[in-house]
CSV table of C-alpha atoms in Angstrom, one decimal:
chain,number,residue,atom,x,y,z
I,1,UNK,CA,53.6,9.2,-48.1
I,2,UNK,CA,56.7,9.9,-46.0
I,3,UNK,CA,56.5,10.0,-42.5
I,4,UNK,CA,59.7,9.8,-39.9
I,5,UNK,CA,59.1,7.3,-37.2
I,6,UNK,CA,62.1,8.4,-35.4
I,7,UNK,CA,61.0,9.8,-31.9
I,8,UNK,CA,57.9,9.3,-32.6
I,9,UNK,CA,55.2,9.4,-29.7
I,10,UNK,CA,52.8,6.9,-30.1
I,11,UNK,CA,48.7,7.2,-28.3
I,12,UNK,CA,46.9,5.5,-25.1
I,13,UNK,CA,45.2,1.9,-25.7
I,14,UNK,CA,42.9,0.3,-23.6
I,15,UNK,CA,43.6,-2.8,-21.6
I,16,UNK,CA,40.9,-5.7,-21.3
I,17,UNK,CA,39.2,-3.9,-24.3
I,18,UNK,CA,42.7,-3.3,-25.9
I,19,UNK,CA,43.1,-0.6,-28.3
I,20,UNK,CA,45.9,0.3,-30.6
I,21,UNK,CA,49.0,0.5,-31.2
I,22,UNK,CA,52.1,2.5,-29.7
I,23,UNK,CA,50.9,3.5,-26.4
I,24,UNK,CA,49.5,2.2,-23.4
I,25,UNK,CA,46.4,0.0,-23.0
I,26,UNK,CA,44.0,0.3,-19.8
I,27,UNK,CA,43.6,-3.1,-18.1
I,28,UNK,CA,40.3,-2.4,-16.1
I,29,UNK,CA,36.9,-2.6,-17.8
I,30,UNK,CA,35.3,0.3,-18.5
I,31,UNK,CA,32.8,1.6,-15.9
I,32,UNK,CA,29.4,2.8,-16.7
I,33,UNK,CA,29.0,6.0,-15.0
I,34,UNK,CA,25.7,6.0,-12.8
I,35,UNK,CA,24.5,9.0,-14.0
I,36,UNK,CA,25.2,9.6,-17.7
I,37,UNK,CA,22.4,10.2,-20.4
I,38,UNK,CA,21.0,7.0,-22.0
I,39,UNK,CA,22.8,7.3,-25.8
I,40,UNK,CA,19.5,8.2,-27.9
I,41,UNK,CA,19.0,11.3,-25.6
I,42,UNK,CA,22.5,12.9,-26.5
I,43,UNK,CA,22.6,15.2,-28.5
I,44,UNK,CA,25.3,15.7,-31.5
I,45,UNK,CA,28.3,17.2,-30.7
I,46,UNK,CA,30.8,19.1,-33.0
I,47,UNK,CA,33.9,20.4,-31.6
I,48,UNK,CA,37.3,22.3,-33.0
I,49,UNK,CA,40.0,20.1,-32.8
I,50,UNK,CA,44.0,20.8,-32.5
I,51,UNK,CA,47.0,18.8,-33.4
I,52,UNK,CA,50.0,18.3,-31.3
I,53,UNK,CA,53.1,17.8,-32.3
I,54,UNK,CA,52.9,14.5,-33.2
I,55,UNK,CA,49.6,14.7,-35.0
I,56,UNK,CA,47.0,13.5,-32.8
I,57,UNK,CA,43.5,15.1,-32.8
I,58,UNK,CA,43.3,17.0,-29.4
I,59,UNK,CA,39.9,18.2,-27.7
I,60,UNK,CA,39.0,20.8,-25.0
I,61,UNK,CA,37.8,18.9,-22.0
I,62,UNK,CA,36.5,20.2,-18.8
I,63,UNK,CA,37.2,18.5,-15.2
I,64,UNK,CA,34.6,19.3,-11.9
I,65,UNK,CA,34.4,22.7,-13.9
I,66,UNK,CA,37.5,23.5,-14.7
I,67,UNK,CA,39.3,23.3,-18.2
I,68,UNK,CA,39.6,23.5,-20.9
I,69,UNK,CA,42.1,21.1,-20.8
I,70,UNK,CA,43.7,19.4,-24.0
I,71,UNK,CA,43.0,15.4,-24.5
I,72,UNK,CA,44.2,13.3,-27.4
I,73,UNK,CA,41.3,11.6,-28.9
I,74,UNK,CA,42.4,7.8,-28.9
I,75,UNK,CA,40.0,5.2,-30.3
I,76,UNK,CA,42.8,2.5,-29.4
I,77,UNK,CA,41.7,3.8,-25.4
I,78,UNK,CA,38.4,2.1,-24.0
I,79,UNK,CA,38.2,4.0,-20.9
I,80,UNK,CA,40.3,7.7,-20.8
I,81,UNK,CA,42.7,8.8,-18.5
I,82,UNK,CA,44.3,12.1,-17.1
I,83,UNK,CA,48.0,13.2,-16.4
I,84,UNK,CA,49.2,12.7,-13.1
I,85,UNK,CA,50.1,16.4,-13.5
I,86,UNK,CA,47.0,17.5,-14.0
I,87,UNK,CA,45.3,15.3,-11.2
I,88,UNK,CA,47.3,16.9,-8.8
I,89,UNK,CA,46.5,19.9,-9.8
I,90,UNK,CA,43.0,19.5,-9.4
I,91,UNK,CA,43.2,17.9,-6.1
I,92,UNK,CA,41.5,14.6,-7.7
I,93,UNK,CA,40.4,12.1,-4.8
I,94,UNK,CA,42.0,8.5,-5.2
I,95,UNK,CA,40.0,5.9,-6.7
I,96,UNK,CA,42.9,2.9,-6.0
I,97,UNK,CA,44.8,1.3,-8.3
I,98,UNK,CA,44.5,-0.9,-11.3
I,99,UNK,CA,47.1,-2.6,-13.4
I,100,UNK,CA,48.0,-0.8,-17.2
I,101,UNK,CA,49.1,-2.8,-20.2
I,102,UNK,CA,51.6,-1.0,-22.7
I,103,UNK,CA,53.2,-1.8,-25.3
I,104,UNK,CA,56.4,-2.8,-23.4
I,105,UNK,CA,54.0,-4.8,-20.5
I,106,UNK,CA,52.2,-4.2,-17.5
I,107,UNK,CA,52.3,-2.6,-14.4
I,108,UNK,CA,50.0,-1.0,-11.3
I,109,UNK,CA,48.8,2.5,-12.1
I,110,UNK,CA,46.9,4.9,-9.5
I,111,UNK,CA,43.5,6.0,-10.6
I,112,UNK,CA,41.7,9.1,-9.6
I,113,UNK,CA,37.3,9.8,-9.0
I,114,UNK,CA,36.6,12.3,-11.6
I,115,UNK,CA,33.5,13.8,-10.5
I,116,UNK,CA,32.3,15.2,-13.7
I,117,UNK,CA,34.1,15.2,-17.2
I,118,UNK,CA,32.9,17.5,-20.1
I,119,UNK,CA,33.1,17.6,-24.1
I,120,UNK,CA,31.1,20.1,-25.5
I,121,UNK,CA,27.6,19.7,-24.4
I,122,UNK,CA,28.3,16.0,-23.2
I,123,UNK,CA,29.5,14.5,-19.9
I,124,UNK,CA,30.3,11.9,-17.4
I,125,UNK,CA,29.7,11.7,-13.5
I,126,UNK,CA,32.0,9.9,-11.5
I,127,UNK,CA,34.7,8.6,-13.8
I,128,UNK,CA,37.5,6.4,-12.3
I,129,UNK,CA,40.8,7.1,-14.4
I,130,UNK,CA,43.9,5.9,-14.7
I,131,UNK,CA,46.9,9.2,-13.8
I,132,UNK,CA,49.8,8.8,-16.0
I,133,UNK,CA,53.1,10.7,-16.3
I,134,UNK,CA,52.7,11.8,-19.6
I,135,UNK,CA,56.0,12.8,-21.5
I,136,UNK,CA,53.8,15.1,-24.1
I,137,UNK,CA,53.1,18.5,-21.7
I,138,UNK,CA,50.8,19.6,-24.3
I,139,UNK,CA,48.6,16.3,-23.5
I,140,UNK,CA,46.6,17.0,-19.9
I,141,UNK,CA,44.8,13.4,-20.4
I,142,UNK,CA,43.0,10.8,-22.7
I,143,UNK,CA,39.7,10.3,-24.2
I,144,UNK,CA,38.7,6.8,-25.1
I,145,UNK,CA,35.9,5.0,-26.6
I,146,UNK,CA,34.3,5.1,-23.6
I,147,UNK,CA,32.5,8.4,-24.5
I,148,UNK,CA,31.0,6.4,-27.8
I,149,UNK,CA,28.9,3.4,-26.1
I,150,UNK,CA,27.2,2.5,-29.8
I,151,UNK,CA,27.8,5.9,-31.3
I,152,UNK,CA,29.4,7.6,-34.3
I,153,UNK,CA,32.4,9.5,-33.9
I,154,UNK,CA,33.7,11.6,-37.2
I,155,UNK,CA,37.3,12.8,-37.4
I,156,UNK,CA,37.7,15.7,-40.0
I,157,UNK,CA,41.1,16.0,-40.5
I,158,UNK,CA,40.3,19.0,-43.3
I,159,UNK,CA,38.7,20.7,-41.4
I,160,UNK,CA,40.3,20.4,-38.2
I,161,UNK,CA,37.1,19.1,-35.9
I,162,UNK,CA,35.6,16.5,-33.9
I,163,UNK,CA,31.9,15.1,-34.2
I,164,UNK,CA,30.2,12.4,-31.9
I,165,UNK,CA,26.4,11.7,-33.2
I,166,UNK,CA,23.9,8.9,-32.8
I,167,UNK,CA,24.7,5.7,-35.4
I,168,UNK,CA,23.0,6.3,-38.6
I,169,UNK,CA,23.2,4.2,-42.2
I,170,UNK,CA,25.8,5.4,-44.5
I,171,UNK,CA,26.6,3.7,-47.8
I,172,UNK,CA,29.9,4.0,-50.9
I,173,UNK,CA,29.8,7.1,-53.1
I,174,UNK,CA,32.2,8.9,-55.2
I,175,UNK,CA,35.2,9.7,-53.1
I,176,UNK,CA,33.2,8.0,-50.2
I,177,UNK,CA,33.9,4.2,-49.1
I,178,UNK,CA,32.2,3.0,-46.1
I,179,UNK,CA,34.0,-0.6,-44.8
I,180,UNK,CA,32.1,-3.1,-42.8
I,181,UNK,CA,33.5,-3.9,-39.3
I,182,UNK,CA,32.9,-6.0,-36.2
I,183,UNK,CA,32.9,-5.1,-32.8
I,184,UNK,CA,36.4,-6.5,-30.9
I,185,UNK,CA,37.2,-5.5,-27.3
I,186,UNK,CA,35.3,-2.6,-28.1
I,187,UNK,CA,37.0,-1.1,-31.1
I,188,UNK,CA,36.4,-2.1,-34.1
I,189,UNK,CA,38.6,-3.8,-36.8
I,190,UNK,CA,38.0,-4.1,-40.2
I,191,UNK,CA,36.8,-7.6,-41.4
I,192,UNK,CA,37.1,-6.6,-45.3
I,193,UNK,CA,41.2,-5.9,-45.8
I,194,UNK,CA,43.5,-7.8,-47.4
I,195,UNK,CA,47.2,-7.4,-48.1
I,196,UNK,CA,48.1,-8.6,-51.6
I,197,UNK,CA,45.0,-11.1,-51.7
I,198,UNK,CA,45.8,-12.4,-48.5
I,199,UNK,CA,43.1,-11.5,-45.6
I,200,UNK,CA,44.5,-9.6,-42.5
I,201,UNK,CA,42.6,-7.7,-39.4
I,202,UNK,CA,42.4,-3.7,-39.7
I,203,UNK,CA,42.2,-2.0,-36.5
I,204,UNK,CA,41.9,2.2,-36.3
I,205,UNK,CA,44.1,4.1,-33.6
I,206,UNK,CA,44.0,7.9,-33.2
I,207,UNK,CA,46.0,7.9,-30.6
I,208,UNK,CA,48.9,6.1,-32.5
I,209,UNK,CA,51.4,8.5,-34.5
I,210,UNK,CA,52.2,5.5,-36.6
I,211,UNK,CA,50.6,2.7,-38.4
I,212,UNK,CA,52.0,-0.9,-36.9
I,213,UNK,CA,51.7,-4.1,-37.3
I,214,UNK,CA,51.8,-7.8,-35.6
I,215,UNK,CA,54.5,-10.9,-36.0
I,216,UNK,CA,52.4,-13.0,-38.6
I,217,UNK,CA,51.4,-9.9,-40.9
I,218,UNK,CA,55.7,-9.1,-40.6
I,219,UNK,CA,56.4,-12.7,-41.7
I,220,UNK,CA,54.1,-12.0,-45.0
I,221,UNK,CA,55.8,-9.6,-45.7
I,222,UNK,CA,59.0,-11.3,-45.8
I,223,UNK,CA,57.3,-14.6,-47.8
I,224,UNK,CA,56.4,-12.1,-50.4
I,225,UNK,CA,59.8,-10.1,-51.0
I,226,UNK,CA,61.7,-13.3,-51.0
I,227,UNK,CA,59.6,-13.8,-54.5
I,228,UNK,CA,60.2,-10.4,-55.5
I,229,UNK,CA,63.0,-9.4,-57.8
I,230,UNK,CA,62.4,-5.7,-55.4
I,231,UNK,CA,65.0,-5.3,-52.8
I,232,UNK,CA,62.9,-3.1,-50.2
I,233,UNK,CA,64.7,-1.4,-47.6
I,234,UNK,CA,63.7,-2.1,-44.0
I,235,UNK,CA,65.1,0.7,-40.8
I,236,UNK,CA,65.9,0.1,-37.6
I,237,UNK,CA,63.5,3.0,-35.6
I,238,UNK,CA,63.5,4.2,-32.1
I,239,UNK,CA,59.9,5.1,-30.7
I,240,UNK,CA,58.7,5.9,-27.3
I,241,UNK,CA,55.1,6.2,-25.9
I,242,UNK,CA,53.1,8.8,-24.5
I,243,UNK,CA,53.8,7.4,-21.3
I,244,UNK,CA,57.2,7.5,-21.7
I,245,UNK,CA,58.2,3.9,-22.2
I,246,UNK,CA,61.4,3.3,-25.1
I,247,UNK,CA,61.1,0.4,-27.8
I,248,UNK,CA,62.3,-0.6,-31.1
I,249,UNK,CA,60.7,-1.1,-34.3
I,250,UNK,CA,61.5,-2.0,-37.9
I,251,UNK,CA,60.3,0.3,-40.6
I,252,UNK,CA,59.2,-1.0,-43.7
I,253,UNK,CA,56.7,0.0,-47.4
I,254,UNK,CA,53.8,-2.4,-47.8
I,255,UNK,CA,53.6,-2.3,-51.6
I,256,UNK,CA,49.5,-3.1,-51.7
I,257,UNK,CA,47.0,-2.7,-48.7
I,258,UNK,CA,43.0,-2.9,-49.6
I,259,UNK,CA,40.4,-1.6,-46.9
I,260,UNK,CA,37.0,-2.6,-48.8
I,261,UNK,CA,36.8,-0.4,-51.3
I,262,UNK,CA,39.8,1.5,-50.9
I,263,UNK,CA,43.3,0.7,-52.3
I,264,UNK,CA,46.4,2.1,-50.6
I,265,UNK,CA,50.1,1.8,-52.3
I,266,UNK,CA,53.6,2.2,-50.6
I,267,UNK,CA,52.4,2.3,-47.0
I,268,UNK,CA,54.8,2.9,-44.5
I,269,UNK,CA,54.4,0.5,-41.4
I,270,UNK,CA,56.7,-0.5,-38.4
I,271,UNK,CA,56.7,-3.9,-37.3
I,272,UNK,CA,57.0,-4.3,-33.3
I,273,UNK,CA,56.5,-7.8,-31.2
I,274,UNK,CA,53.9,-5.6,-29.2
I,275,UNK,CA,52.7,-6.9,-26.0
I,276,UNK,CA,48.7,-5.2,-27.0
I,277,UNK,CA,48.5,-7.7,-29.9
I,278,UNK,CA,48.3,-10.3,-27.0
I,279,UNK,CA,45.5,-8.3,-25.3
I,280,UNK,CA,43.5,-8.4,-28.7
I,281,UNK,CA,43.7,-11.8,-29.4
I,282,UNK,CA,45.7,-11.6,-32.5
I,283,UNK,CA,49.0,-12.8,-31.5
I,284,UNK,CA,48.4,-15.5,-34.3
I,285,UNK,CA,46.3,-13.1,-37.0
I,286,UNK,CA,48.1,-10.9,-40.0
I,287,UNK,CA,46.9,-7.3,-38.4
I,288,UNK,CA,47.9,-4.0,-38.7
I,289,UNK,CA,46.7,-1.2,-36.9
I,290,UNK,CA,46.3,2.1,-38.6
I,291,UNK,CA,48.0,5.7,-37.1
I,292,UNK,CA,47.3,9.1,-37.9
I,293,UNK,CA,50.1,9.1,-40.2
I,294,UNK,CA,48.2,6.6,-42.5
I,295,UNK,CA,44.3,8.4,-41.3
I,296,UNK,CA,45.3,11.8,-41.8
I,297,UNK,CA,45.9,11.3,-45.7
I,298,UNK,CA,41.8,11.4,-45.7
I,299,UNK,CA,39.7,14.3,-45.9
I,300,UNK,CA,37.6,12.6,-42.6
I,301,UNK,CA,37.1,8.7,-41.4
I,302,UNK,CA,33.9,8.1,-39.4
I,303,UNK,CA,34.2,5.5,-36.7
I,304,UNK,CA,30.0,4.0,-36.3
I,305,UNK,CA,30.0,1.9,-33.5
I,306,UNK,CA,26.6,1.4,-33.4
I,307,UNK,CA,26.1,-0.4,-36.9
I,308,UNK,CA,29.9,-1.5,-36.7
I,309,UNK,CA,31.6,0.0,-39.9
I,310,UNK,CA,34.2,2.5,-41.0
I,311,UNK,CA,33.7,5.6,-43.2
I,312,UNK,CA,36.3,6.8,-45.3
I,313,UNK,CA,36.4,10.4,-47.7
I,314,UNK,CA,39.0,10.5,-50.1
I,315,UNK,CA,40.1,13.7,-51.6
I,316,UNK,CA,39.4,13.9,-55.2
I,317,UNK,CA,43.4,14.0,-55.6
I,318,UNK,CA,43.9,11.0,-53.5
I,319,UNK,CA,47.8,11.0,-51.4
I,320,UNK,CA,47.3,7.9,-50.3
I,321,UNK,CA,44.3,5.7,-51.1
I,322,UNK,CA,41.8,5.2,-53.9
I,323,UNK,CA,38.6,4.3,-53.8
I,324,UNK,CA,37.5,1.4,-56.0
I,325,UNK,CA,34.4,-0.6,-56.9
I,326,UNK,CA,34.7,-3.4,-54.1
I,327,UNK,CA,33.0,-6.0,-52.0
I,328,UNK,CA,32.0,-2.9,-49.8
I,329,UNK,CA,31.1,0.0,-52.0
């Protein structure tokens, strides 16, 4: 799997509930809109999702009526934002200001009262959300776990669509592996992954072009190629976020990576001192986060956050992963 990490734009995360990697978190809780459905009384929702240019999912969106408008679909996001483009635009009232946590730091953002925000046959009344400058003009906003509250969402990267539905029991098949998870922030991580027998934290980003990982999980890394008589190559990369903001990274191949009942070889990752890992509480933890580059090597990977684990479908000629008997299948 060979994907370039230079100029790569990286996805949204969330702030107090943090999300992923290579974007920009959203400090302030997310709100509970006064109005919306209870969850059991929504009704599945299947939409046709695009790519941009850097591989996120994109969705049409509708704002106070108007629309569609394209949205990346970032599960590293626990409350979803709009350009501040496209908030002008639309004449959006202000809502005040709350402060935004990137992966380069922090800083006061403007938010705008969305009065009523549309996917498919779902919406929300009166949503407060962060207005960005967003370098990606084919991005009008953000959608963030805040449209799941206990739900399942399914990401079919085959056949190009997006599915939110109510939580249901799924369970390992052939070319199916279903991973337990836990609830963290309100995204979930992986609680059965290990890298070369050694236990990390696995945490899913949409909204991330590229798979990343933390200071502790970096320093494994090194331990184990000091023992190996393999010299592996590590690259200097340049990335940016959506939002705009430069950083460095350090590209590197994790020879072994096992998700449950799924075994991944030669997985490229950049290692980045990343200012989110502070807002997820694993500053001290081996974790990786996972990007589309790494997700979109599966047919489809449903996100339950309802009964807390992680579905993935592997193509019968795997690129990437394999599925294996495991603790989880």
């Amino acid at each position: 799997m060979l994907i370039s990490r230079r100029d790569a734009a990286l996805g949204l995360l969330s702030g107090a509930a943090a999300g992923l990697p290579l974007a920009p978190a959203w400090a302030q809780p997310a709100e509970a809109p006064p109005h919306e459905l209870p969850e059991t009384e929504e009704a599945p929702t299947k939409l046709a999702a695009d790519r941009d240019q850097f591989s996120h999912l994109t969705a049409p969106v509708s704002i106070n009526g108007q629309g569609p408008f394209n949205f990346i679909l970032d599960t590293g996001a626990n409350v979803s934002c709009i350009s501040h483009a496209l908030a002008e635009r639309l004449q959006l009232a202000p809502a005040g200001a709350a402060p935004v946590h990137t992966m380069v730091g922090v800083r006061s953002r403007p938010r705008v009262m969305i009065d009523n925000l549309q996917v498919g046959g779902r919406d929300r009344r009166s949503v407060r959300a962060p207005a960005m400058t967003l370098f990606n003009a084919q991005v009008d906003g953000v959608l963030g776990v805040d449209w799941l509250k206990g739900q399942r969402l399914v990401l079919d990267f085959r056949r190009k669509s997006i599915e939110f539905t109510r939580s249901r029991s799924e369970s390992s098949s052939p070319n199916r592996v279903v991973v337990p998870a836990r609830r963290r922030l309100g995204q979930l991580t992986i609680i059965d992954a290990d890298l070369s027998g050694h236990r990390i934290s696995a945490m899913i980003d949409s909204g991330s072009q590229a798979t990343l990982c933390n200071t502790p999980l970096y320093d494994l890394v090194n331990r184990m190629e000091a023992h190996s008589p393999v010299k592996r190559v590590h690259e200097k990369v340049q990335m940016e976020t959506i939002a705009g903001e430069a950083f460095s990274g350090e590209l590197f191949y994790l020879p072994f990576l096992r998700l449950g009942g799924l075994q991944l070889g030669n997985v490229p990752v950049v290692y980045a001192d990343a200012h989110v890992f502070d807002l997820w509480d694993l500053k001290q933890t081996p974790a990786i986060v996972l990007g589309m580059d790494l997700l979109t090597q599966f047919e489809s990977v449903a996100l339950d956050f309802g009964r807390s684990q992680v579905r993935f479908d592997v193509a019968e000629t795997p690129r990437v992963a394999q599925a294996v008997p495991g603790p989880s299948s």
